[in-house]
Coordinates of C-alpha atoms in Angstrom, one line a residue:
X1 CA 15.6 10.9 19.2
X2 CA 12.6 9.6 17.1
X3 CA 13.0 5.8 17.5
X4 CA 10.6 2.9 17.9
X5 CA 11.0 -0.6 19.1
X6 CA 9.4 -4.0 18.4
X7 CA 10.0 -7.7 18.8
X8 CA 11.3 -9.9 16.0
X9 CA 11.5 -13.4 17.3
X10 CA 14.6 -15.3 16.2
X11 CA 13.8 -18.2 13.8
X12 CA 16.5 -20.5 12.5
X13 CA 14.5 -22.3 9.8
X14 CA 15.3 -22.3 6.1
X15 CA 13.4 -21.2 3.0
X16 CA 12.6 -24.2 0.7
X17 CA 13.7 -24.0 -2.9
X18 CA 10.2 -24.0 -4.2
X19 CA 9.4 -20.9 -2.2
X20 CA 12.7 -19.1 -2.7
X21 CA 12.3 -19.2 -6.5
X22 CA 8.8 -17.7 -6.3
X23 CA 9.9 -15.0 -3.8
X24 CA 12.6 -13.8 -6.3
X25 CA 10.1 -13.8 -9.2
X26 CA 7.4 -11.9 -7.2
X27 CA 9.9 -9.5 -5.5
X28 CA 11.5 -8.7 -8.8
X29 CA 8.2 -7.9 -10.5
X30 CA 7.2 -5.7 -7.5
X31 CA 10.4 -3.7 -7.7
X32 CA 10.2 -3.3 -11.4
X33 CA 6.6 -2.0 -11.1
X34 CA 7.5 0.5 -8.4
X35 CA 10.4 1.8 -10.4
X36 CA 8.2 2.1 -13.5
X37 CA 5.4 3.9 -11.7
X38 CA 7.3 5.9 -9.0
X39 CA 11.0 5.8 -9.7
X40 CA 14.0 4.0 -8.2
X41 CA 14.2 6.4 -5.3
X42 CA 10.8 5.2 -4.1
X43 CA 12.2 1.6 -3.9
X44 CA 15.0 2.8 -1.5
X45 CA 12.5 4.9 0.6
X46 CA 10.2 1.9 1.0
X47 CA 13.0 -0.5 1.9
X48 CA 13.8 2.0 4.7
X49 CA 10.2 1.8 6.0
X50 CA 10.0 -1.2 8.4
X51 CA 6.3 -1.6 8.1
X52 CA 6.4 -1.8 4.3
X53 CA 9.3 -4.1 4.5
X54 CA 7.4 -6.5 6.8
X55 CA 4.4 -6.3 4.6
X56 CA 6.5 -7.2 1.5
X57 CA 7.9 -10.2 3.3
X58 CA 4.4 -11.4 4.2
X59 CA 3.0 -11.0 0.7
X60 CA 6.0 -13.1 -0.5
X61 CA 5.0 -16.0 1.7
X62 CA 7.5 -15.7 4.6
X63 CA 6.5 -16.2 8.2
X64 CA 4.7 -13.0 9.1
X65 CA 6.7 -11.9 12.1
X66 CA 10.0 -13.8 12.4
X67 CA 13.5 -12.5 11.9
X68 CA 13.8 -14.7 8.8
X69 CA 11.9 -12.2 6.8
X70 CA 14.9 -9.9 6.7
X71 CA 17.4 -12.5 5.3
X72 CA 15.0 -14.1 2.9
X73 CA 13.5 -10.9 1.4
X74 CA 16.9 -9.3 0.9
X75 CA 18.3 -12.5 -0.6
X76 CA 15.4 -12.9 -3.0
X77 CA 15.6 -9.2 -4.1
X78 CA 19.3 -9.4 -4.7
X79 CA 18.9 -12.5 -6.9
X80 CA 16.1 -10.8 -8.8
X81 CA 17.4 -7.3 -9.2
X82 CA 21.1 -7.6 -9.7
X83 CA 21.0 -9.4 -13.1
X84 CA 18.9 -6.4 -14.4
X85 CA 20.7 -3.6 -12.4
X86 CA 21.9 -1.7 -15.4
X87 CA 18.3 -1.5 -16.7
X88 CA 16.7 -0.8 -13.3
X89 CA 19.4 1.5 -11.9
X90 CA 19.5 -0.3 -8.6
X91 CA 22.2 -2.6 -7.1
X92 CA 22.0 -4.7 -4.0
X93 CA 25.1 -5.6 -2.1
X94 CA 26.0 -7.7 1.0
X95 CA 23.7 -10.1 2.9
X96 CA 24.0 -12.5 5.7
X97 CA 27.3 -13.6 7.4
X98 CA 30.2 -13.8 5.0
X99 CA 28.2 -12.0 2.3
X100 CA 28.0 -8.9 4.5
X101 CA 31.8 -8.7 4.5
X102 CA 31.8 -8.7 0.7
X103 CA 29.9 -5.4 0.6
X104 CA 33.0 -3.1 0.1
X105 CA 34.3 -5.1 -2.8
X106 CA 30.8 -5.2 -4.4
X107 CA 30.4 -1.4 -4.0
X108 CA 33.7 -0.7 -5.6
X109 CA 32.7 -2.8 -8.7
X110 CA 29.4 -0.9 -8.9
X111 CA 31.3 2.4 -8.7
X112 CA 33.4 1.4 -11.6
X113 CA 30.3 0.7 -13.7
X114 CA 28.3 3.8 -12.7
X115 CA 31.0 6.4 -12.0
X116 CA 29.8 6.8 -8.4
X117 CA 32.3 7.6 -5.6
X118 CA 33.1 4.0 -4.5
X119 CA 35.2 5.0 -1.4
X120 CA 32.3 7.2 -0.2
X121 CA 29.9 4.3 -0.5
X122 CA 32.2 1.9 1.2
X123 CA 32.7 4.4 4.0
X124 CA 28.9 4.9 4.4
X125 CA 28.5 1.1 4.6
X126 CA 31.2 0.7 7.3
X127 CA 30.0 3.6 9.3
X128 CA 26.4 2.4 9.4
X129 CA 27.7 -1.0 10.7
X130 CA 29.9 0.6 13.3
X131 CA 27.1 2.8 14.6
X132 CA 24.6 -0.1 15.0
X133 CA 27.2 -2.5 16.4
X134 CA 29.3 -0.2 18.5
X135 CA 27.8 3.3 18.9
X136 CA 24.4 1.8 19.8
X137 CA 25.2 -0.9 22.4
X138 CA 21.8 -2.5 22.8
X139 CA 22.8 -6.1 23.2
X140 CA 22.4 -7.1 19.5
X141 CA 25.3 -8.3 17.4
X142 CA 25.0 -7.6 13.7
X143 CA 24.9 -10.6 11.4
X144 CA 23.3 -9.2 8.3
X145 CA 24.2 -6.1 6.3
X146 CA 22.5 -5.2 3.0
X147 CA 23.4 -2.1 1.1
X148 CA 21.0 -1.0 -1.7
X149 CA 22.3 1.8 -4.0
X150 CA 20.9 3.6 -7.1
X151 CA 23.1 4.6 -10.0
X152 CA 22.4 8.2 -8.8
X153 CA 24.2 7.6 -5.5
X154 CA 21.1 7.4 -3.2
X155 CA 21.2 4.5 -0.9
X156 CA 19.4 2.5 1.8
X157 CA 20.7 0.0 4.3
X158 CA 18.9 -2.9 6.0
X159 CA 20.9 -4.6 8.7
X160 CA 19.9 -6.9 11.6
X161 CA 21.4 -8.0 14.9
X162 CA 20.6 -10.9 17.2
X163 CA 20.5 -11.4 20.9
X164 CA 20.9 -15.1 21.8
X165 CA 20.1 -14.5 25.4
X166 CA 16.6 -13.1 24.7
X167 CA 16.1 -15.1 21.4
X168 CA 15.2 -11.8 19.7
X169 CA 16.4 -9.9 16.6
X170 CA 16.6 -6.2 15.9
X171 CA 16.4 -4.7 12.5
X172 CA 17.9 -1.3 11.6
X173 CA 16.8 0.8 8.6
X174 CA 18.8 3.6 7.0
X175 CA 18.1 6.0 4.1
X176 CA 20.7 8.4 2.8
X177 CA 18.2 11.3 2.4
X178 CA 16.7 10.9 5.9
X179 CA 19.5 12.0 8.3
X180 CA 22.0 14.8 8.7
X181 CA 25.0 13.0 10.4
X182 CA 26.0 9.4 11.0
X183 CA 26.4 10.1 14.7
X184 CA 23.2 12.0 15.3
X185 CA 19.9 10.0 15.1
X186 CA 20.6 8.6 11.6
X187 CA 18.1 5.7 11.5
X188 CA 14.8 5.8 9.7
X189 CA 13.8 3.1 12.1
X190 CA 15.2 0.6 14.6
X191 CA 13.1 -2.5 14.8
X192 CA 13.3 -4.2 18.2
X193 CA 11.7 -4.5 21.6
X194 CA 12.5 -1.8 24.2
X195 CA 14.7 -3.6 26.8
X196 CA 15.5 -0.7 29.1
X197 CA 18.5 1.7 29.1
X198 CA 21.1 1.2 26.4
X199 CA 24.3 2.9 25.6
X200 CA 23.5 5.0 22.5
X201 CA 26.2 7.3 21.3
X202 CA 24.1 8.5 18.4
X203 CA 21.8 10.3 20.8
X204 CA 22.1 14.1 20.6
X205 CA 22.6 14.2 24.3
X206 CA 25.7 12.1 24.0
X207 CA 27.7 14.8 22.1
X208 CA 30.2 15.3 24.9
X209 CA 30.8 11.6 25.5
X210 CA 31.1 10.6 21.9
X211 CA 33.6 13.4 21.2
X212 CA 36.2 11.5 23.0
X213 CA 35.2 8.1 21.6
X214 CA 34.2 8.6 18.0
X215 CA 35.8 10.7 15.3
X216 CA 33.3 10.1 12.5
X217 CA 33.0 12.6 9.7
X218 CA 29.6 14.2 9.0
X219 CA 28.0 12.8 5.9
X220 CA 25.1 13.5 3.5
X221 CA 23.2 16.5 4.7
X222 CA 19.5 15.8 4.4
X223 CA 16.2 16.0 6.1
X224 CA 15.6 14.1 9.4
X225 CA 12.4 12.2 9.3
X226 CA 10.0 14.0 11.7
X227 CA 8.3 11.0 13.1
X228 CA 8.7 7.2 13.0
X229 CA 5.9 4.7 13.3
X230 CA 6.0 2.0 15.8
X231 CA 5.1 -1.7 15.3
X232 CA 5.4 -4.5 17.8
X233 CA 5.6 -8.1 16.5
X234 CA 4.4 -10.6 19.0
X235 CA 6.1 -13.9 19.9
X236 CA 3.2 -16.2 19.0
X237 CA 3.5 -17.9 15.7
X238 CA -0.1 -18.0 14.6
X239 CA -1.9 -15.0 13.1
X240 CA -4.7 -13.8 15.3
X241 CA -7.5 -11.3 14.8
X242 CA -5.7 -8.7 17.0
X243 CA -2.8 -8.7 14.6
X244 CA -4.9 -7.6 11.6
X245 CA -7.0 -4.6 10.7
X246 CA -10.2 -6.6 10.1
X247 CA -11.9 -3.8 8.2
X248 CA -9.0 -3.6 5.7
X249 CA -8.8 -7.4 5.4
X250 CA -12.6 -7.7 5.0
X251 CA -12.7 -5.2 2.2
X252 CA -10.0 -7.2 0.3
X253 CA -11.9 -10.5 0.7
X254 CA -15.2 -8.8 -0.4
X255 CA -13.5 -7.3 -3.4
X256 CA -12.1 -10.7 -4.4
X257 CA -15.1 -12.9 -3.7
X258 CA -18.0 -10.5 -4.6
X259 CA -17.4 -10.0 -8.3
X260 CA -20.2 -7.4 -8.7
X261 CA -18.0 -4.9 -6.9
X262 CA -15.6 -4.9 -9.8
X263 CA -16.7 -2.9 -12.8
X264 CA -17.0 -4.5 -16.2
X265 CA -13.8 -2.9 -17.6
X266 CA -11.7 -4.3 -14.7
X267 CA -13.2 -7.8 -15.2
X268 CA -12.2 -7.8 -18.8
X269 CA -8.7 -6.6 -18.1
X270 CA -8.2 -9.3 -15.5
X271 CA -10.2 -12.0 -17.3
X272 CA -9.5 -15.5 -16.3
X273 CA -8.5 -14.7 -12.7
X274 CA -10.4 -16.6 -10.0
X275 CA -11.5 -15.0 -6.7
X276 CA -8.5 -16.5 -4.8
X277 CA -6.0 -15.0 -7.2
X278 CA -7.8 -11.6 -7.1
X279 CA -7.4 -11.7 -3.3
X280 CA -3.7 -12.2 -3.6
X281 CA -3.3 -9.7 -6.4
X282 CA -5.2 -7.0 -4.5
X283 CA -2.8 -7.3 -1.6
X284 CA 0.2 -7.3 -4.0
X285 CA -1.3 -4.1 -5.6
X286 CA -1.4 -2.5 -2.2
X287 CA 2.2 -3.3 -1.5
X288 CA 3.1 -1.6 -4.8
X289 CA 0.7 1.4 -4.7
X290 CA -0.3 1.8 -1.0
X291 CA 0.7 4.8 1.1
X292 CA 2.7 4.4 4.3
X293 CA -0.3 4.4 6.5
X294 CA -1.5 1.2 4.9
X295 CA 1.2 -1.0 6.4
X296 CA 0.7 -0.7 10.1
X297 CA -0.7 -4.2 10.1
X298 CA 1.7 -6.2 8.0
X299 CA 0.2 -9.5 9.1
X300 CA -2.8 -8.8 6.8
X301 CA -0.5 -9.3 3.8
X302 CA 0.1 -12.9 4.8
X303 CA -3.4 -13.5 3.5
X304 CA -2.0 -13.1 0.0
X305 CA 0.2 -16.2 -0.1
X306 CA 0.1 -17.7 3.5
X307 CA 3.4 -18.7 5.1
X308 CA 5.9 -21.5 4.7
X309 CA 5.2 -22.8 8.2
X310 CA 1.5 -22.9 7.6
X311 CA 0.5 -19.6 9.3
X312 CA -2.0 -18.3 8.7
X313 CA -2.3 -21.1 6.1
X314 CA -0.1 -23.1 3.7
X315 CA 1.3 -21.3 0.7
X316 CA -1.1 -21.6 -2.3
X317 CA 1.5 -22.4 -4.9
X318 CA -0.9 -22.3 -7.9
X319 CA -2.3 -18.9 -6.8
X320 CA 1.3 -17.7 -6.2
X321 CA 2.3 -18.7 -9.7
X322 CA -0.8 -17.1 -11.3
X323 CA -0.1 -13.8 -9.4
X324 CA 3.5 -13.8 -10.6
X325 CA 2.4 -14.4 -14.2
X326 CA -0.2 -11.7 -14.1
X327 CA 2.2 -9.1 -12.6
X328 CA 5.0 -10.2 -14.9
X329 CA 2.8 -10.0 -18.0
X330 CA 1.7 -6.5 -16.9
X331 CA 5.3 -5.3 -16.5
X332 CA 6.3 -6.7 -19.9
X333 CA 3.4 -5.1 -21.7
X334 CA 4.0 -1.8 -20.0
X335 CA 7.5 -1.8 -21.5
X336 CA 6.0 -1.6 -25.0
X337 CA 3.4 1.0 -24.0
X338 CA 0.5 -1.2 -23.2
X339 CA -0.4 -0.2 -19.6
X340 CA -4.0 -1.4 -19.4
X341 CA -3.2 -4.4 -17.3
X342 CA -1.0 -2.4 -14.9
X343 CA -3.8 0.1 -14.6
X344 CA -6.2 -2.6 -13.7
X345 CA -3.9 -4.0 -11.1
X346 CA -3.4 -0.5 -9.6
X347 CA -7.2 -0.1 -9.5
X348 CA -7.6 -3.2 -7.3
X349 CA -5.9 -1.3 -4.4
X350 CA -8.0 1.8 -5.1
X351 CA -11.3 -0.2 -5.1
X352 CA -10.3 -2.0 -1.9
X353 CA -9.7 1.3 -0.1
X354 CA -12.9 2.8 -1.4
X355 CA -14.9 -0.2 -0.3
X356 CA -13.2 -0.1 3.1
X357 CA -14.6 3.4 4.0
X358 CA -18.1 2.1 4.8
X359 CA -17.2 -1.6 5.2
X360 CA -18.5 -3.5 8.2
X361 CA -16.7 -6.9 8.7
X362 CA -19.3 -9.6 8.5
X363 CA -17.1 -12.7 8.5
X364 CA -15.5 -14.4 11.5
X365 CA -11.7 -14.2 11.4
X366 CA -11.2 -17.8 12.4
X367 CA -13.7 -18.9 9.8
X368 CA -11.6 -17.2 7.1
X369 CA -8.5 -19.1 8.2
X370 CA -10.4 -22.3 8.4
X371 CA -11.7 -21.9 4.9
X372 CA -8.2 -21.1 3.6
X373 CA -6.8 -24.2 5.2
X374 CA -9.6 -26.5 4.1
X375 CA -9.3 -25.2 0.5
X376 CA -5.5 -25.2 0.5
X377 CA -5.1 -28.4 -1.4
X378 CA -7.2 -27.0 -4.2
X379 CA -4.6 -24.3 -4.7
X380 CA -1.5 -26.5 -4.4
X381 CA -1.0 -25.6 -0.8
X382 CA 2.5 -26.3 0.6
X383 CA 4.6 -25.8 3.7
X384 CA 8.1 -26.8 4.7
X385 CA 6.4 -30.0 6.0
X386 CA 4.9 -31.0 2.7
X387 CA 1.9 -30.6 0.4
X388 CA -1.6 -30.0 1.6
X389 CA -4.1 -32.9 1.3
X390 CA -7.9 -32.9 1.0
X391 CA -9.6 -33.1 4.3
X392 CA -10.8 -36.6 5.3
X393 CA -14.5 -37.1 4.5
X394 CA -16.5 -37.2 7.7
X395 CA -18.9 -40.0 7.0
X396 CA -21.8 -40.5 9.3
X397 CA -25.4 -41.9 9.4
X398 CA -26.7 -38.4 9.1
X399 CA -24.8 -37.5 5.8

């Protein structure tokens, strides 16, 4: 079976209200842009890609590697998308704990509105949970189940289990078009560290065994993904140079801070944005327009809006707000046929990738983080511990 494993350290913190609100606004704008440019099916495909999902969580200001990304991202998207589901054609059900158990009822309500087969959707939801909690006995107990469905019946599932003994979490990704049977290698990805032999009744070699244990009906013929990318999230909380593709990050920083790289037309369309917002907007542009190969180092996307615990640096709230406003303005103008600003935002990711081809990193990684932290107060820097303050002046006889 094509399957990959990686660590997601369990974190039990909370998302402060000031960040949760911004996560919903940014997440909603990103989803709307993807739907407008690539269609609602692309949103489902990306949510079933663990690398892209992790990058999305990072660009939204969550801790870059912790289990909390799953809960916070799905909660923010549900809050942003569902009020506009009829327009967008995408509905998000379930969530963490008690909210996961509300999924069947939510799906039946959606089925009434859209004409979809509600019982079939409920059955898919329950079977996916049964497979990951029972058929795959890997020591992780499910506590989160999110079901995302389009008004055309295509769906994706993101669910997560925890293992208290190891203080680790495992995230499971499903996509309705990516597997042939619920009981034969259905996942697009399983996110968790390889901990040795497990009982996996979805393995093709378990046909004889599972015949006497499970009687699940085959569902949704589709194409099994030929290969799954692997990503391992370390246990250390800080972002280190080895966690980031320095060539990719360096090209983003150069694009943002060396204005001569942008052509005159792009500067006019993004007039008024400072270098720091361009840095964030370039990474957001890549989340929207980047290809799957661009998300193998999701920690890089934490250099858009930092992290709520201060890693790699405090969340620059003012920059975050300006990024949201720019993206929101582009989405609204595109609705009335004015796509110039959306095209300019898309071009940021293209320019970054072009620059990257021959780019040689010329800035020390630790210096980048130090600069961000020192300047954090200028951009309204904030963490769960409070607001950033200007560094104390270092007075001496030699100043």
